[in-house]
CSV table of C-alpha atoms in Angstrom, one decimal:
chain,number,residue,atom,x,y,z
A,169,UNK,CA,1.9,4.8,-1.7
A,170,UNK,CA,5.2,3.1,-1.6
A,171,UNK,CA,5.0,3.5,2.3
A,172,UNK,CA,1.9,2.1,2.7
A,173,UNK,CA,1.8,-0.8,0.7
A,174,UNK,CA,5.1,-2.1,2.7
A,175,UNK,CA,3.5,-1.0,5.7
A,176,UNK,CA,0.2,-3.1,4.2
A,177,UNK,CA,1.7,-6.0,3.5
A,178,UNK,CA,3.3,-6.5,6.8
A,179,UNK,CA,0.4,-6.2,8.3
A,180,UNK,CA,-1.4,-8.2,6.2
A,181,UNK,CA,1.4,-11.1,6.7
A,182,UNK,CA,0.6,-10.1,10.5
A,183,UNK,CA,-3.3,-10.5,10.3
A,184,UNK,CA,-2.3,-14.2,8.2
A,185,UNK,CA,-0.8,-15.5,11.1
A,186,UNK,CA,-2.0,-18.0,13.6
A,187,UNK,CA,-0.7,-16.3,16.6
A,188,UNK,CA,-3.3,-14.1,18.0
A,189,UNK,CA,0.1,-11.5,19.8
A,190,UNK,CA,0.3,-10.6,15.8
A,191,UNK,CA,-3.2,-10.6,14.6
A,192,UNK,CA,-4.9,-8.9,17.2
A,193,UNK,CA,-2.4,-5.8,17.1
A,194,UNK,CA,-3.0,-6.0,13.2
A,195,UNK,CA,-6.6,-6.2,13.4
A,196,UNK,CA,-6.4,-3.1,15.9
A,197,UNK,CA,-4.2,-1.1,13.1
A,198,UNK,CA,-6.8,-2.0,10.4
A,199,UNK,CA,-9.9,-0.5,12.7
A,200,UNK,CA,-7.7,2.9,14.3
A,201,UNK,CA,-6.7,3.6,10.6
A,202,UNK,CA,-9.9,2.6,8.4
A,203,UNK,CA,-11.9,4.0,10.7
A,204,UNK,CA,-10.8,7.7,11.1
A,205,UNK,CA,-10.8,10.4,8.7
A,206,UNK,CA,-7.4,11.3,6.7
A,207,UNK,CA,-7.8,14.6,7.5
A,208,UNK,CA,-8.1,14.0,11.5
A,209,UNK,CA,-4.7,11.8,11.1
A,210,UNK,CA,-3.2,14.9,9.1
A,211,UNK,CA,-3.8,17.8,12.0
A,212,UNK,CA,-3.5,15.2,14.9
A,213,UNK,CA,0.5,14.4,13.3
A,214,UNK,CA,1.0,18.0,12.7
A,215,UNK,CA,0.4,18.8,16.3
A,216,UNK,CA,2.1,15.8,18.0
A,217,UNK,CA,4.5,17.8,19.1
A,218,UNK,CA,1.0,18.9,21.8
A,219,UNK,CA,1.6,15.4,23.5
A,220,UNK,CA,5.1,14.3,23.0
A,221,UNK,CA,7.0,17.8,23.4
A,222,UNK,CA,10.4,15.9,23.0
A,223,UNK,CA,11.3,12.8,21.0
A,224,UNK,CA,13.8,10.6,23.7
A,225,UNK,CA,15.6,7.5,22.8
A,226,UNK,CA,16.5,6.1,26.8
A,227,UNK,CA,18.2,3.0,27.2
A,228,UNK,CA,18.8,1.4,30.4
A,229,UNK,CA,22.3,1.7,32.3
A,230,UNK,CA,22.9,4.1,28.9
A,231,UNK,CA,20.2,7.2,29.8
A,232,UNK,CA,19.5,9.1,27.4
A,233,UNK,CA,20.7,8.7,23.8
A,234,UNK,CA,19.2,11.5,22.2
A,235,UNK,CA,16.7,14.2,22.4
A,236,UNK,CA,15.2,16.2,19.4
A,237,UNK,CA,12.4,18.8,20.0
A,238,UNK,CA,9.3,17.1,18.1
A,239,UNK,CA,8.6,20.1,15.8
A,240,UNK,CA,12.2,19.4,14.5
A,241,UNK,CA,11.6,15.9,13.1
A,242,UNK,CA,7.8,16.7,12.5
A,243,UNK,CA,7.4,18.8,10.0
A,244,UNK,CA,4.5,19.5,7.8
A,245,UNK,CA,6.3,17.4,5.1
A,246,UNK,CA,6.8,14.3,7.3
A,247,UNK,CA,3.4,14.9,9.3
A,248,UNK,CA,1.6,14.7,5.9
A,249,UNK,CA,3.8,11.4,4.5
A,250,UNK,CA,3.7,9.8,8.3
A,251,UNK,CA,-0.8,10.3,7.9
A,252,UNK,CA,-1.1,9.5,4.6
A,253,UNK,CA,1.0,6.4,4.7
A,254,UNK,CA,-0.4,5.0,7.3
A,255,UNK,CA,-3.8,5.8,6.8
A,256,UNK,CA,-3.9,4.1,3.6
A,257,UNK,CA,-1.7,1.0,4.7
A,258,UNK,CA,-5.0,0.3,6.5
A,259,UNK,CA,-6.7,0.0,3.8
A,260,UNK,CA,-3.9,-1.5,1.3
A,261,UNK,CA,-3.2,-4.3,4.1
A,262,UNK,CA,-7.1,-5.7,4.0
A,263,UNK,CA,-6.4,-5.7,0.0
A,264,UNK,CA,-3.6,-7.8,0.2
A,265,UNK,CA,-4.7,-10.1,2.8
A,266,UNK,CA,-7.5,-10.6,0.1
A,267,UNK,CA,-5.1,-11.3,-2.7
A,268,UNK,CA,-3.1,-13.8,-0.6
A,269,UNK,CA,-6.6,-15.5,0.6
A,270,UNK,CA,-7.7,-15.9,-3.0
A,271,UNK,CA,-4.7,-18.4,-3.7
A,272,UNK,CA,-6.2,-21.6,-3.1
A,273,UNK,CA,-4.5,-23.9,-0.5
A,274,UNK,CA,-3.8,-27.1,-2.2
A,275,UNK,CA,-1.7,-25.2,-4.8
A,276,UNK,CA,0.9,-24.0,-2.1
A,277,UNK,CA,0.8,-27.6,-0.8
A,278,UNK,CA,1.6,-29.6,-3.8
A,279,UNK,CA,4.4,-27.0,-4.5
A,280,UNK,CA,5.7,-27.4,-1.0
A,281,UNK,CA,5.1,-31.5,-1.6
A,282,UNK,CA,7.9,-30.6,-4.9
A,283,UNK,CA,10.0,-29.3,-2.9
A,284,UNK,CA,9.5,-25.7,-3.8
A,285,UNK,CA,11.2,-23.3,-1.4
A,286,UNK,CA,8.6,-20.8,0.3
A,287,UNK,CA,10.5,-17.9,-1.7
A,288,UNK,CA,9.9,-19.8,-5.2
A,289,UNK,CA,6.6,-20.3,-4.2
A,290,UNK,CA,5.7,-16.9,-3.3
A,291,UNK,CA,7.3,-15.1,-6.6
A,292,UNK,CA,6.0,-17.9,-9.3
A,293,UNK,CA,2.8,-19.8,-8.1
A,294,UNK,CA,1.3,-17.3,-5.1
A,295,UNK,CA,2.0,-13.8,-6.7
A,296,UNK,CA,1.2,-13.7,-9.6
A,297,UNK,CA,-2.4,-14.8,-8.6
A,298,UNK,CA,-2.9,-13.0,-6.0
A,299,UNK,CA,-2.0,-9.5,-8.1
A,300,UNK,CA,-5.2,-10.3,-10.5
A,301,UNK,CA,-7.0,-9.9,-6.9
A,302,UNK,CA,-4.5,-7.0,-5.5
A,303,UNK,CA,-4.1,-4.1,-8.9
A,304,UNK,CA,-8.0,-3.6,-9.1
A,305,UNK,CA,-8.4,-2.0,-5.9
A,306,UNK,CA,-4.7,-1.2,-5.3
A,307,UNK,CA,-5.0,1.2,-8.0
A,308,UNK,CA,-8.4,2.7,-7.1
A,309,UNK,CA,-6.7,3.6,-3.7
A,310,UNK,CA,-3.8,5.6,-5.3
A,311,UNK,CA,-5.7,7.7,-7.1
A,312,UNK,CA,-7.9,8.3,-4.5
A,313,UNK,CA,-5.0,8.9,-2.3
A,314,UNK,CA,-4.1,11.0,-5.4
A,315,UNK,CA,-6.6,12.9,-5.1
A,316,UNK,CA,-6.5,13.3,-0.9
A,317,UNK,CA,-3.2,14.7,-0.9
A,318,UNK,CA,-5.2,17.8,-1.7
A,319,UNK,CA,-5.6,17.9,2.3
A,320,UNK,CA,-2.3,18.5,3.4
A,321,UNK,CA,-3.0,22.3,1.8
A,322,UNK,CA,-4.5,22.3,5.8
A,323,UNK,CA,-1.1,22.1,7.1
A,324,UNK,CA,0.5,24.2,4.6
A,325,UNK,CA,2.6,22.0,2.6
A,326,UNK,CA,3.1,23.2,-0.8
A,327,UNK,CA,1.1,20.7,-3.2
A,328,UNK,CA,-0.5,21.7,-5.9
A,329,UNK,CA,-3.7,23.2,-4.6
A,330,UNK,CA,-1.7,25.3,-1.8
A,331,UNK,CA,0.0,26.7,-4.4
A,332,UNK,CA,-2.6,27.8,-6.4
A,333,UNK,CA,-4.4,29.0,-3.0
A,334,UNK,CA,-1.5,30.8,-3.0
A,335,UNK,CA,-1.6,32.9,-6.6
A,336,UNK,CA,-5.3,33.2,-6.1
A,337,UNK,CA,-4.9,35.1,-2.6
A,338,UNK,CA,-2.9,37.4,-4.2
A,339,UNK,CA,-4.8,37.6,-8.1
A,340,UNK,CA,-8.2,37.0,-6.6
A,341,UNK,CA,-8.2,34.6,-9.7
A,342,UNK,CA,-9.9,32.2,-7.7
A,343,UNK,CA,-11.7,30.3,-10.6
A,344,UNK,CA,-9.4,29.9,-13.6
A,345,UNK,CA,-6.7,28.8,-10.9
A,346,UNK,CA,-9.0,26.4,-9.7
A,347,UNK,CA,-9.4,25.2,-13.1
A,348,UNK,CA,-5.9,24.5,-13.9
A,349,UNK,CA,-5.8,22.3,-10.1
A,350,UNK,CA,-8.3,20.4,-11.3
A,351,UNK,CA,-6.9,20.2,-14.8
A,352,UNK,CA,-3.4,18.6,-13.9
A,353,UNK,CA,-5.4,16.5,-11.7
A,354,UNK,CA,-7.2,14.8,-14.4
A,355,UNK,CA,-3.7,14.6,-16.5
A,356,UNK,CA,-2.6,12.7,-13.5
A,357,UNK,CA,-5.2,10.2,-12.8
A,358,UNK,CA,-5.7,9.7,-16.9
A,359,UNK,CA,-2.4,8.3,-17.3
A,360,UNK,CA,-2.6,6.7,-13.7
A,361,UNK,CA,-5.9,5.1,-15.2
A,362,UNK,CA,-4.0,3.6,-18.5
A,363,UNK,CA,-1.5,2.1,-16.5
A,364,UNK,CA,-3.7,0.5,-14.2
A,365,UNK,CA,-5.6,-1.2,-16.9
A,366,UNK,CA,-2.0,-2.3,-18.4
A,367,UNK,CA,-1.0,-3.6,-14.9
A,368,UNK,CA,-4.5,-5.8,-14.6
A,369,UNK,CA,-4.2,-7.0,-18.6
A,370,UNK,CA,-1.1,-8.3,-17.5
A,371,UNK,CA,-2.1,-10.0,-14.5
A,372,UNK,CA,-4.8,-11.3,-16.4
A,373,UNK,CA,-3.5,-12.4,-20.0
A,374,UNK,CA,-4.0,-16.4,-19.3
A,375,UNK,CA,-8.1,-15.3,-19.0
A,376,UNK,CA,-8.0,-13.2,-21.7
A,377,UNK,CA,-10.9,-14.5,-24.0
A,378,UNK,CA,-10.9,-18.1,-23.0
A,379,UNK,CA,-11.6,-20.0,-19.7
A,380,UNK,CA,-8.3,-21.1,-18.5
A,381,UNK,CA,-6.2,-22.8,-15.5
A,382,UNK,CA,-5.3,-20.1,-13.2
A,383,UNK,CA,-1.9,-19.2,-14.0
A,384,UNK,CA,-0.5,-20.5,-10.5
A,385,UNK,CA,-2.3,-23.7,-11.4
A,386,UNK,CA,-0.7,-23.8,-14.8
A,387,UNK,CA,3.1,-23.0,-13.8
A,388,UNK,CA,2.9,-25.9,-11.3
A,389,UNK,CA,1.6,-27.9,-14.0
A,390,UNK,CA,4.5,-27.1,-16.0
A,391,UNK,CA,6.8,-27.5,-13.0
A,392,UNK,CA,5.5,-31.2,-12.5
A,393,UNK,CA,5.9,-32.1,-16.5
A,394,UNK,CA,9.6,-31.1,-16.0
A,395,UNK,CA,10.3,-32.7,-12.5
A,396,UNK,CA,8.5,-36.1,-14.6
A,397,UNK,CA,10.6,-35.9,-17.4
A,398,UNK,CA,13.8,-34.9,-15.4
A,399,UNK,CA,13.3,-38.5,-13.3
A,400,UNK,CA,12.6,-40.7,-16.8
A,401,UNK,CA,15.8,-39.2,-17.3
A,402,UNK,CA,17.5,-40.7,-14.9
């Protein structure tokens, strides 16, 4: 999940822009990713090695660099991390692009007016607004991916249900091993769950049980008081 929320926000930051050379190929991302199955991603990563027999770094008036045999660097392991990250950075990226929309504009203006630097403005006034909109969602798509890891038993990497597969080949306990998957599953996406709801309290503590200013609104508010009292000063 790591992988593909970095992956997502770039993206997203990519499908924000004005210039159609970095939305267009983010756009195309989004609809190559969203729109095929995990599981088609898995076993076409898996066998890439099928296309590209060779991975070649070739530079010119160098030649060639390197060349690694593509089953060497693509193993079941990094064929399963490599799908799974980017198929769910297609998703994550449309989620954050959401969360950045939902800041309105004239916040980021007047704190730009201030002086604010872009980083400032980002981590105190557009963040923390835009993660009310982001957690929701962002945690319903780690559990599910959670739960689609289950997949890469296709490939044989050793996850929890290719283990039990596994035992139950051999104990023809089919059943009570099936059990226990789905067991530490729900253990899993239980605590998953209380953290989630944590993460989205916390985000969300100015609301709680009252209408108030959004909390970008509020911190600039706060950050105008002080610039006003700082020039009385003076």
């Amino acid at each position: 999940m790591f992988f593909a929320s970095v992956i997502g926000m770039i993206v997203a930051l990519m499908m924000l822009s004005p210039s159609k050379m970095l939305s267009l190929p983010a756009a195309g991302f989004i609809w190559w990713f969203r729109g095929t199955p995990a599981l088609v991603q898995l076993i076409l990563w898996y066998n890439l090695s099928l296309i590209f027999k060779d991975i070649t770094l070739w530079l010119p008036g160098l030649g060639t660099i390197f060349s690694i045999p593509t089953n060497t660097i693509m193993t079941p392991l990094v064929a399963a991390v490599v799908a799974l990250s980017l198929h769910e950075a297609g998703y994550m990226a449309e989620i954050i692009r959401n969360g950045l929309k939902s800041v309105s504009r004239g916040q980021t203006e007047a704190a730009l007016c201030l002086g604010m630097k872009p980083s400032l403005l980002l981590r105190r006034i557009v963040i923390p607004q835009a993660m009310r909109v982001i957690i929701p969602p962002t945690g319903n798509e780690t559990i599910n991916l959670l739960k689609t890891t289950s997949l890469v038993s296709i490939i044989a990497v050793g996850d929890l249900l290719y283990s039990a597969q596994a035992i139950y080949a051999r104990t023809f306990e089919t059943i009570p091993l099936l059990l226990v998957v789905t067991f530490w599953y729900l253990v899993v996406v239980s605590i998953m769950t209380v953290g989630q709801s944590y993460l989205e309290r916390y985000y969300s503590r100015d609301e709680a049980g009252h209408d108030s200013a959004p909390v970008g609104l509020s911190r600039l508010g706060l950050i105008l008081t002080m610039r006003e009292k700082w020039r009385g000063a003076q």
